[in-house]
Short mmCIF file of C-alpha atoms and ligand atoms in Angstrom, two decimals:
data_model
loop_
_atom_site.label_atom_id
_atom_site.label_comp_id
_atom_site.label_asym_id
_atom_site.label_seq_id
_atom_site.Cartn_x
_atom_site.Cartn_y
_atom_site.Cartn_z
CA MET A 1038 -45.18 101.86 -130.89
CA HIS A 1039 -47.85 99.18 -130.96
CA ALA A 1040 -47.48 96.62 -133.71
CA PRO A 1041 -50.64 94.84 -134.82
CA HIS A 1042 -51.43 91.82 -132.65
CA GLY A 1043 -51.88 88.23 -133.80
CA ARG A 1044 -50.29 86.58 -136.81
CA ASP A 1045 -48.66 88.31 -139.75
CA ASP A 1046 -47.00 86.74 -142.79
CA THR A 1047 -43.65 86.18 -141.17
CA HIS A 1048 -44.48 85.77 -137.48
CA ASP A 1049 -46.60 83.42 -135.44
CA ALA A 1050 -47.53 86.12 -132.91
CA THR A 1051 -46.79 89.77 -132.29
CA TYR A 1052 -46.36 91.54 -128.95
CA ASP A 1053 -45.54 94.92 -127.55
CA ALA A 1054 -43.09 93.29 -125.12
CA LEU A 1055 -41.44 89.87 -125.31
CA VAL A 1056 -39.51 88.77 -122.23
CA ILE A 1057 -36.87 86.08 -122.77
CA GLY A 1058 -36.52 84.19 -119.48
CA GLY A 1059 -39.26 83.38 -116.99
CA GLY A 1060 -37.35 83.53 -113.72
CA ILE A 1061 -38.50 86.01 -111.08
CA ILE A 1062 -36.89 88.95 -112.92
CA GLY A 1063 -38.51 88.06 -116.24
CA LEU A 1064 -41.86 87.39 -114.58
CA VAL A 1065 -41.95 90.63 -112.61
CA THR A 1066 -41.02 92.53 -115.76
CA ALA A 1067 -43.85 90.83 -117.68
CA TRP A 1068 -46.35 91.39 -114.86
CA ARG A 1069 -45.60 95.09 -114.61
CA ALA A 1070 -45.56 95.47 -118.41
CA VAL A 1071 -48.97 93.84 -118.88
CA GLN A 1072 -50.36 96.01 -116.06
CA ARG A 1073 -49.29 99.05 -118.10
CA GLY A 1074 -51.38 97.84 -121.03
CA LEU A 1075 -48.61 96.23 -123.09
CA ARG A 1076 -49.46 92.99 -124.83
CA THR A 1077 -46.76 90.87 -123.24
CA ALA A 1078 -45.29 87.39 -123.68
CA VAL A 1079 -42.67 85.34 -121.87
CA ALA A 1080 -40.52 82.72 -123.59
CA ASP A 1081 -39.17 80.04 -121.25
CA PRO A 1082 -39.42 76.23 -121.28
CA ALA A 1083 -40.19 76.20 -117.54
CA PRO A 1084 -41.35 79.61 -116.31
CA GLY A 1085 -41.10 80.14 -112.58
CA GLY A 1086 -37.88 78.10 -112.45
CA GLY A 1087 -34.31 79.34 -112.44
CA ALA A 1088 -32.14 80.63 -109.65
CA ALA A 1089 -35.16 81.41 -107.44
CA GLN A 1090 -35.61 77.66 -106.99
CA VAL A 1091 -32.28 77.59 -105.15
CA ALA A 1092 -31.96 81.05 -103.54
CA ALA A 1093 -32.50 81.48 -99.80
CA GLY A 1094 -34.42 84.74 -100.20
CA MET A 1095 -32.56 87.03 -97.80
CA LEU A 1096 -33.47 90.67 -98.30
CA ALA A 1097 -30.09 91.75 -96.99
CA ALA A 1098 -29.43 95.29 -98.19
CA VAL A 1099 -27.68 96.22 -94.94
CA THR A 1100 -25.89 92.98 -93.93
CA GLU A 1101 -24.59 92.40 -97.50
CA LEU A 1102 -23.21 95.93 -97.87
CA HIS A 1103 -19.78 95.96 -99.51
CA TYR A 1104 -17.17 98.66 -99.98
CA GLY A 1105 -17.47 100.31 -103.37
CA GLU A 1106 -21.13 99.33 -103.84
CA GLN A 1107 -22.75 102.51 -102.53
CA THR A 1108 -24.76 103.09 -105.71
CA LEU A 1109 -26.09 99.55 -105.59
CA LEU A 1110 -26.94 100.09 -101.91
CA GLY A 1111 -29.35 102.87 -102.93
CA LEU A 1112 -31.17 100.56 -105.33
CA ASN A 1113 -31.18 97.68 -102.80
CA LEU A 1114 -32.66 99.88 -100.08
CA ALA A 1115 -35.26 101.32 -102.43
CA SER A 1116 -36.34 97.80 -103.39
CA ALA A 1117 -36.40 96.63 -99.75
CA ARG A 1118 -38.71 99.54 -98.91
CA ARG A 1119 -41.08 98.47 -101.70
CA TYR A 1120 -41.30 94.88 -100.45
CA PRO A 1121 -44.28 95.10 -98.07
CA ASP A 1122 -46.54 96.80 -100.64
CA PHE A 1123 -45.23 94.60 -103.43
CA VAL A 1124 -45.99 91.44 -101.43
CA ALA A 1125 -49.48 92.67 -100.53
CA GLU A 1126 -50.27 93.45 -104.18
CA LEU A 1127 -48.80 90.18 -105.46
CA GLU A 1128 -50.57 88.04 -102.86
CA GLU A 1129 -53.84 89.76 -103.71
CA ALA A 1130 -53.30 89.32 -107.45
CA SER A 1131 -52.22 85.67 -107.22
CA GLY A 1132 -54.08 84.43 -104.16
CA LYS A 1133 -50.77 82.95 -102.99
CA ASP A 1134 -48.68 83.49 -99.87
CA VAL A 1135 -45.05 84.35 -100.75
CA GLY A 1136 -43.59 83.67 -97.30
CA TYR A 1137 -42.46 87.24 -96.59
CA ARG A 1138 -41.16 87.41 -93.05
CA ALA A 1139 -40.11 90.66 -91.35
CA CYS A 1140 -37.79 88.80 -88.98
CA GLY A 1141 -34.50 90.73 -89.18
CA THR A 1142 -30.97 89.34 -89.34
CA LEU A 1143 -28.13 88.69 -86.92
CA ALA A 1144 -24.58 88.66 -88.35
CA VAL A 1145 -22.17 87.07 -85.88
CA ALA A 1146 -18.42 86.63 -85.45
CA LEU A 1147 -16.74 83.41 -84.34
CA ASP A 1148 -13.16 84.60 -83.90
CA ALA A 1149 -11.10 87.79 -83.64
CA ASP A 1150 -10.72 88.14 -87.44
CA ASP A 1151 -14.47 87.78 -88.02
CA ARG A 1152 -15.08 90.26 -85.24
CA ALA A 1153 -12.73 92.83 -86.80
CA HIS A 1154 -14.48 92.34 -90.13
CA LEU A 1155 -17.92 92.84 -88.56
CA ARG A 1156 -16.69 95.95 -86.75
CA GLU A 1157 -15.61 97.39 -90.12
CA LEU A 1158 -18.97 96.50 -91.63
CA HIS A 1159 -20.69 98.20 -88.70
CA ALA A 1160 -18.62 101.38 -89.24
CA LEU A 1161 -19.46 101.33 -92.95
CA GLN A 1162 -23.16 100.91 -92.17
CA GLN A 1163 -23.02 103.81 -89.75
CA ARG A 1164 -21.31 106.03 -92.33
CA HIS A 1165 -24.28 105.35 -94.60
CA GLY A 1166 -26.80 106.07 -91.86
CA LEU A 1167 -28.01 102.44 -91.84
CA GLU A 1168 -29.60 100.90 -88.79
CA SER A 1169 -27.57 98.18 -87.10
CA GLN A 1170 -26.67 97.51 -83.50
CA TRP A 1171 -23.48 95.96 -82.11
CA LEU A 1172 -24.12 93.12 -79.63
CA THR A 1173 -21.79 91.18 -77.35
CA GLY A 1174 -21.63 87.41 -77.72
CA ARG A 1175 -23.84 87.03 -74.67
CA GLU A 1176 -26.45 89.39 -76.14
CA CYS A 1177 -26.37 87.45 -79.41
CA ARG A 1178 -27.05 84.18 -77.56
CA ARG A 1179 -29.83 85.76 -75.54
CA LEU A 1180 -31.48 86.65 -78.84
CA GLU A 1181 -30.74 83.28 -80.47
CA PRO A 1182 -30.15 80.59 -77.80
CA MET A 1183 -29.10 77.96 -80.40
CA LEU A 1184 -25.93 79.93 -81.26
CA ALA A 1185 -22.57 78.38 -80.34
CA PRO A 1186 -21.11 79.47 -76.99
CA GLY A 1187 -18.00 80.71 -78.83
CA VAL A 1188 -19.80 83.52 -80.68
CA ARG A 1189 -17.74 86.67 -80.01
CA GLY A 1190 -20.20 89.37 -80.95
CA GLY A 1191 -22.57 90.35 -83.70
CA LEU A 1192 -24.59 92.91 -85.57
CA ARG A 1193 -28.33 93.04 -85.14
CA VAL A 1194 -30.02 94.34 -88.29
CA ASP A 1195 -33.75 94.48 -87.73
CA GLY A 1196 -34.50 95.75 -91.26
CA ASP A 1197 -33.06 92.82 -93.29
CA HIS A 1198 -35.94 90.41 -93.82
CA GLN A 1199 -36.67 87.36 -95.98
CA VAL A 1200 -39.10 85.99 -98.55
CA ASP A 1201 -39.49 82.45 -99.91
CA PRO A 1202 -38.21 82.68 -103.51
CA ARG A 1203 -40.00 79.51 -104.66
CA ARG A 1204 -43.33 80.89 -103.47
CA LEU A 1205 -42.47 84.26 -104.94
CA ALA A 1206 -41.87 82.66 -108.35
CA ALA A 1207 -45.10 80.64 -108.13
CA ALA A 1208 -47.10 83.74 -107.21
CA LEU A 1209 -45.58 85.81 -110.00
CA LEU A 1210 -46.42 83.08 -112.49
CA VAL A 1211 -50.08 83.06 -111.44
CA ALA A 1212 -50.24 86.87 -111.35
CA CYS A 1213 -48.84 87.01 -114.88
CA GLU A 1214 -51.30 84.39 -116.15
CA ARG A 1215 -54.26 86.14 -114.52
CA ALA A 1216 -53.17 89.50 -115.93
CA GLY A 1217 -52.99 88.12 -119.47
CA VAL A 1218 -49.29 87.49 -120.09
CA VAL A 1219 -48.90 84.89 -122.87
CA PHE A 1220 -46.45 82.06 -122.11
CA HIS A 1221 -44.46 80.35 -124.84
CA ARG A 1222 -43.08 77.31 -123.04
CA ASP A 1223 -40.03 76.91 -125.22
CA ARG A 1224 -36.46 78.08 -125.36
CA ALA A 1225 -35.59 81.27 -127.22
CA GLU A 1226 -33.12 80.13 -129.87
CA ARG A 1227 -32.08 83.53 -131.24
CA LEU A 1228 -32.85 87.21 -131.25
CA THR A 1229 -34.18 88.37 -134.60
CA LEU A 1230 -33.06 91.61 -136.21
CA ASP A 1231 -34.21 93.85 -138.99
CA GLY A 1232 -31.22 95.99 -139.90
CA ASP A 1233 -30.09 97.67 -136.69
CA ARG A 1234 -33.29 96.91 -134.79
CA SER A 1235 -34.32 93.97 -132.64
CA THR A 1236 -37.63 92.54 -133.86
CA GLY A 1237 -38.31 89.65 -131.46
CA ALA A 1238 -37.08 86.10 -131.18
CA GLU A 1239 -37.21 82.70 -132.78
CA LEU A 1240 -37.94 79.76 -130.49
CA ALA A 1241 -36.32 76.32 -130.62
CA ASP A 1242 -39.41 74.84 -132.30
CA GLY A 1243 -39.18 77.44 -135.08
CA THR A 1244 -41.98 79.69 -133.78
CA ARG A 1245 -41.21 83.30 -134.66
CA LEU A 1246 -42.38 85.96 -132.22
CA ALA A 1247 -42.40 89.61 -133.23
CA ALA A 1248 -42.05 92.26 -130.54
CA GLU A 1249 -41.71 95.98 -130.48
CA ARG A 1250 -39.48 95.56 -127.43
CA THR A 1251 -37.60 92.42 -126.38
CA VAL A 1252 -36.29 92.07 -122.84
CA LEU A 1253 -33.37 89.72 -122.26
CA ALA A 1254 -33.91 88.43 -118.71
CA ALA A 1255 -32.28 85.02 -118.92
CA GLY A 1256 -30.22 85.15 -115.74
CA SER A 1257 -26.70 83.78 -116.03
CA LEU A 1258 -27.38 82.77 -119.66
CA SER A 1259 -28.25 86.28 -120.80
CA GLY A 1260 -24.86 86.70 -122.47
CA ARG A 1261 -25.33 83.62 -124.67
CA LEU A 1262 -28.42 84.24 -126.76
CA ALA A 1263 -27.62 83.77 -130.44
CA GLY A 1264 -28.19 86.75 -132.69
CA VAL A 1265 -27.44 89.42 -130.09
CA PRO A 1266 -24.77 91.72 -131.55
CA GLU A 1267 -21.57 91.54 -129.53
CA ALA A 1268 -21.69 95.27 -128.80
CA VAL A 1269 -24.83 94.83 -126.68
CA LEU A 1270 -24.26 91.31 -125.36
CA PRO A 1271 -24.51 91.61 -121.55
CA PRO A 1272 -21.26 90.81 -119.70
CA VAL A 1273 -22.95 88.33 -117.37
CA ARG A 1274 -21.35 85.16 -116.05
CA PRO A 1275 -22.61 82.28 -113.88
CA VAL A 1276 -21.52 82.20 -110.23
CA LYS A 1277 -22.45 78.90 -108.66
CA GLY A 1278 -24.04 78.69 -105.23
CA GLN A 1279 -24.69 75.41 -103.43
CA VAL A 1280 -27.51 75.52 -100.90
CA LEU A 1281 -28.90 73.01 -98.37
CA ARG A 1282 -32.41 72.69 -97.02
CA LEU A 1283 -32.96 71.19 -93.58
CA SER A 1284 -36.19 70.72 -91.74
CA VAL A 1285 -37.00 71.73 -88.18
CA PRO A 1286 -39.59 69.17 -87.04
CA GLY A 1287 -42.60 70.91 -85.53
CA PRO A 1288 -44.43 71.91 -83.60
CA TYR A 1289 -41.46 73.21 -81.58
CA ALA A 1290 -40.26 76.56 -80.44
CA PRO A 1291 -38.47 78.06 -83.44
CA PHE A 1292 -34.93 76.78 -83.90
CA LEU A 1293 -33.86 80.26 -84.96
CA SER A 1294 -36.12 83.30 -84.91
CA ARG A 1295 -34.28 85.30 -87.57
CA THR A 1296 -31.66 84.90 -90.29
CA VAL A 1297 -28.25 84.17 -88.78
CA ARG A 1298 -25.13 84.66 -90.84
CA ALA A 1299 -21.37 84.84 -90.51
CA ILE A 1300 -18.14 84.87 -92.43
CA VAL A 1301 -16.27 81.70 -91.47
CA ARG A 1302 -12.72 81.31 -92.82
CA GLY A 1303 -13.49 83.92 -95.46
CA GLY A 1304 -16.66 82.21 -96.77
CA HIS A 1305 -20.20 83.43 -96.24
CA VAL A 1306 -22.60 81.12 -94.45
CA TYR A 1307 -26.19 81.92 -93.62
CA LEU A 1308 -29.13 80.12 -92.04
CA VAL A 1309 -32.58 81.32 -93.05
CA PRO A 1310 -35.45 79.91 -90.96
CA ARG A 1311 -38.89 79.79 -92.54
CA GLU A 1312 -42.15 79.78 -90.64
CA ASN A 1313 -42.98 76.32 -92.09
CA GLY A 1314 -39.91 74.77 -90.44
CA GLU A 1315 -37.63 74.86 -93.49
CA LEU A 1316 -34.10 75.97 -92.65
CA VAL A 1317 -32.08 77.09 -95.67
CA VAL A 1318 -28.29 76.98 -95.34
CA GLY A 1319 -26.22 78.72 -98.01
CA ALA A 1320 -24.16 79.35 -99.94
CA THR A 1321 -20.95 78.61 -101.74
CA THR A 1322 -19.58 81.08 -104.30
CA GLU A 1323 -17.85 79.27 -107.16
CA GLU A 1324 -16.74 80.43 -110.61
CA LEU A 1325 -17.09 77.17 -112.53
CA GLY A 1326 -19.09 78.09 -115.61
CA TRP A 1327 -22.51 76.48 -115.99
CA ASP A 1328 -21.76 73.59 -113.67
CA THR A 1329 -24.59 72.90 -111.21
CA THR A 1330 -23.22 69.74 -109.61
CA VAL A 1331 -23.74 69.44 -105.88
CA THR A 1332 -20.36 68.38 -104.51
CA ALA A 1333 -19.41 66.58 -101.32
CA GLY A 1334 -16.94 69.40 -100.65
CA GLY A 1335 -19.62 72.10 -101.02
CA VAL A 1336 -22.04 70.31 -98.70
CA TYR A 1337 -19.24 69.57 -96.23
CA GLU A 1338 -18.11 73.21 -96.07
CA LEU A 1339 -21.63 74.52 -95.57
CA LEU A 1340 -22.43 72.00 -92.85
CA ARG A 1341 -19.06 72.50 -91.16
CA ASP A 1342 -19.43 76.30 -91.07
CA ALA A 1343 -23.10 76.25 -90.14
CA HIS A 1344 -22.35 73.73 -87.38
CA GLU A 1345 -19.71 76.05 -85.93
CA LEU A 1346 -22.37 78.76 -85.73
CA VAL A 1347 -25.31 76.64 -84.60
CA PRO A 1348 -24.13 73.19 -83.39
CA GLY A 1349 -27.68 71.83 -83.14
CA ILE A 1350 -28.16 71.76 -86.93
CA THR A 1351 -26.55 68.32 -87.19
CA GLU A 1352 -29.62 66.87 -85.45
CA LEU A 1353 -31.95 68.12 -88.21
CA PRO A 1354 -33.03 66.10 -91.24
CA LEU A 1355 -31.22 67.19 -94.41
CA VAL A 1356 -33.98 67.27 -97.03
CA GLU A 1357 -32.41 68.84 -100.11
CA THR A 1358 -29.09 69.84 -101.66
CA ARG A 1359 -29.07 71.97 -104.78
CA ALA A 1360 -26.87 74.33 -106.77
CA GLY A 1361 -27.92 77.40 -108.74
CA LEU A 1362 -26.24 80.04 -110.85
CA ARG A 1363 -26.19 83.69 -109.89
CA PRO A 1364 -25.99 86.07 -112.86
CA GLY A 1365 -22.76 87.89 -111.99
CA SER A 1366 -21.88 91.21 -113.63
CA PRO A 1367 -18.52 93.05 -113.64
CA ASP A 1368 -19.62 95.49 -110.91
CA ASN A 1369 -22.04 93.13 -109.10
CA ALA A 1370 -24.96 95.37 -110.08
CA PRO A 1371 -27.81 94.66 -112.50
CA LEU A 1372 -28.11 95.80 -116.11
CA LEU A 1373 -31.50 97.41 -116.62
CA GLY A 1374 -33.28 99.06 -119.51
CA PRO A 1375 -32.60 99.88 -123.15
CA THR A 1376 -29.40 98.84 -124.91
CA ALA A 1377 -27.77 100.58 -127.87
CA LEU A 1378 -29.71 98.19 -130.13
CA PRO A 1379 -33.16 99.74 -130.66
CA GLY A 1380 -35.87 97.44 -129.36
CA LEU A 1381 -33.58 95.39 -127.08
CA HIS A 1382 -33.71 95.85 -123.30
CA LEU A 1383 -31.88 94.03 -120.51
CA ALA A 1384 -33.02 92.95 -117.07
CA THR A 1385 -30.15 90.79 -115.87
CA GLY A 1386 -26.88 90.69 -113.89
CA HIS A 1387 -28.57 90.88 -110.47
CA TYR A 1388 -25.85 88.63 -108.99
CA ARG A 1389 -26.51 88.20 -105.22
CA ASN A 1390 -29.54 90.50 -105.13
CA GLY A 1391 -32.09 89.11 -107.56
CA VAL A 1392 -34.75 88.36 -104.97
CA LEU A 1393 -34.21 91.67 -103.16
CA LEU A 1394 -34.29 93.65 -106.42
CA THR A 1395 -37.40 91.99 -107.84
CA PRO A 1396 -39.91 94.75 -106.89
CA ILE A 1397 -37.83 97.65 -108.14
CA THR A 1398 -36.77 95.80 -111.28
CA GLY A 1399 -40.42 95.35 -112.26
CA ASP A 1400 -41.16 99.03 -111.75
CA VAL A 1401 -38.04 100.26 -113.52
CA MET A 1402 -38.52 97.95 -116.50
CA ALA A 1403 -42.18 98.90 -116.89
CA GLU A 1404 -41.17 102.53 -117.03
CA ALA A 1405 -38.40 101.84 -119.54
CA LEU A 1406 -40.71 99.73 -121.72
CA THR A 1407 -43.49 102.30 -121.79
CA GLY A 1408 -41.53 105.55 -121.68
CA GLY A 1409 -38.38 104.43 -123.48
CA GLU A 1410 -36.12 105.66 -120.66
CA LEU A 1411 -34.98 104.57 -117.24
CA PRO A 1412 -36.24 106.55 -114.24
CA PRO A 1413 -33.46 108.72 -112.73
CA HIS A 1414 -32.74 106.41 -109.77
CA ALA A 1415 -32.06 103.51 -112.15
CA ARG A 1416 -29.83 105.32 -114.65
CA PRO A 1417 -26.56 104.18 -113.01
CA PHE A 1418 -27.65 100.63 -113.91
CA SER A 1419 -28.04 101.25 -117.64
CA PRO A 1420 -26.27 98.64 -119.82
CA HIS A 1421 -24.50 101.57 -121.50
CA ARG A 1422 -21.96 101.64 -118.66
CA PHE A 1423 -20.28 98.57 -120.16
CA ALA A 1424 -20.52 99.66 -123.80
CA ALA A 1425 -16.82 100.53 -124.12
CA GLU A 1426 -15.82 97.00 -123.07
CA HIS A 1427 -17.74 95.53 -125.99
CA PRO A 1428 -16.72 97.22 -129.22
CA SER A 1429 -18.99 96.58 -132.20
CA PRO A 1430 -17.95 93.58 -134.27
CA PRO A 1431 -16.29 94.39 -137.60
CA ALA A 1432 -18.84 94.85 -140.36
CA GLY A 1433 -19.84 91.55 -141.91
CA ARG A 1434 -18.87 89.45 -138.89
CA PRO A 1435 -22.04 88.01 -137.48
CA SER A 1436 -22.24 87.59 -133.74
CA ALA A 1437 -23.71 84.15 -133.26
CA PRO A 1438 -22.68 82.27 -130.12
CA ALA A 1439 -23.15 78.52 -130.25
CA PRO A 1440 -26.72 77.40 -129.46
CA LEU A 1441 -27.18 76.42 -125.84
CA ALA A 1442 -27.23 72.78 -124.81
CA PRO A 1443 -30.52 71.68 -123.16
CA GLN A 1444 -29.13 71.77 -119.61
CA GLU A 1445 -27.92 75.31 -120.22
CA GLN A 1446 -31.19 76.89 -121.13
CA PRO A 1447 -32.20 80.22 -119.66
CA VAL A 1448 -33.57 79.92 -116.18
N1 LIG B 1005 -27.47 86.81 -101.50
C1 LIG B 1005 -27.03 85.57 -101.09
C2 LIG B 1005 -26.25 84.81 -102.06
O1 LIG B 1005 -26.14 85.19 -103.21
O2 LIG B 1005 -25.72 83.78 -101.70
#
């Protein structure tokens, strides 16, 4: 499978694996691929950026369980179990701390409706044999004294932890560089094809990269790369999330000792306290295309809901407001591994679980890139499950979406 390395007549460089998109999913894929001996490159104008720069980093397999997502639960739990070893290996390889914190999560209810919802979640968790404990409002406040007096009860989930996604991205970037991944700091303009086979990509500056296998890992933009035949174009859409960062001035007793979350008036709100005093408050869920504007309404809703949970937050300095784009898929689960187009793989569509699924995505993709197939536990996440929704274009009709505007480049 190995093409000759270096330049040939038609390409500027040749790789075993070319990853389009240098967010945490693209980087972990490249890191694991290069560790398996594949000559690997990443194409991205700003590797280490993307949705990880906004995400809070909850590793919430149990508290974010939803009806109908049992298969995804298995993958989420498997990835959560890999986190401690993954972090140890990555910190060793990069020399960087990724802010992993085994702090647990408390999901609380503010009124009778929230409480009924949490009770249902608890029952669902129990049916799946997951560890969570029902607490009264008083027990919740004993655990987290900053909680509002009106908290009516909650679920203590000691296995849902957190990591700092910005540090995770920075560490993955260094680990990739140290392991020999080549970075092309430019935007992939189009996938290149030779007959019915993907052969690599052309970058915006005209550089042509040949690759035995190309991995499309461009987050919410994965469905927009020119040259990808419609039949294998991933059905991924952007789902906007606005997130705030506050600062707990130190050195004080921790403001919160664990992630605290709730559903307030139907919307999710969560507060993720870091050891360095950062307090991340998220997140809105908005279907507005590639818009990343921070709105007064988004900030207001987050602060209003977070204030109902933890009134003391209004005393804290607000240091950052930002919006990012989750790569949503039709079933909220990722698309991993080979497509029907030989040579083209996907690692995208992670929606709300990109940070959580980073360790297992790297392992699964490395196996697919070296062995040609997904390991059994990842087969339900093959892109083939959506194939029927994307019939092949009629012969002679090229599939060439409009080039992306600069602000829309893969993250
Ligand atoms: N997993 C948290 C979020 O997507 O907002």
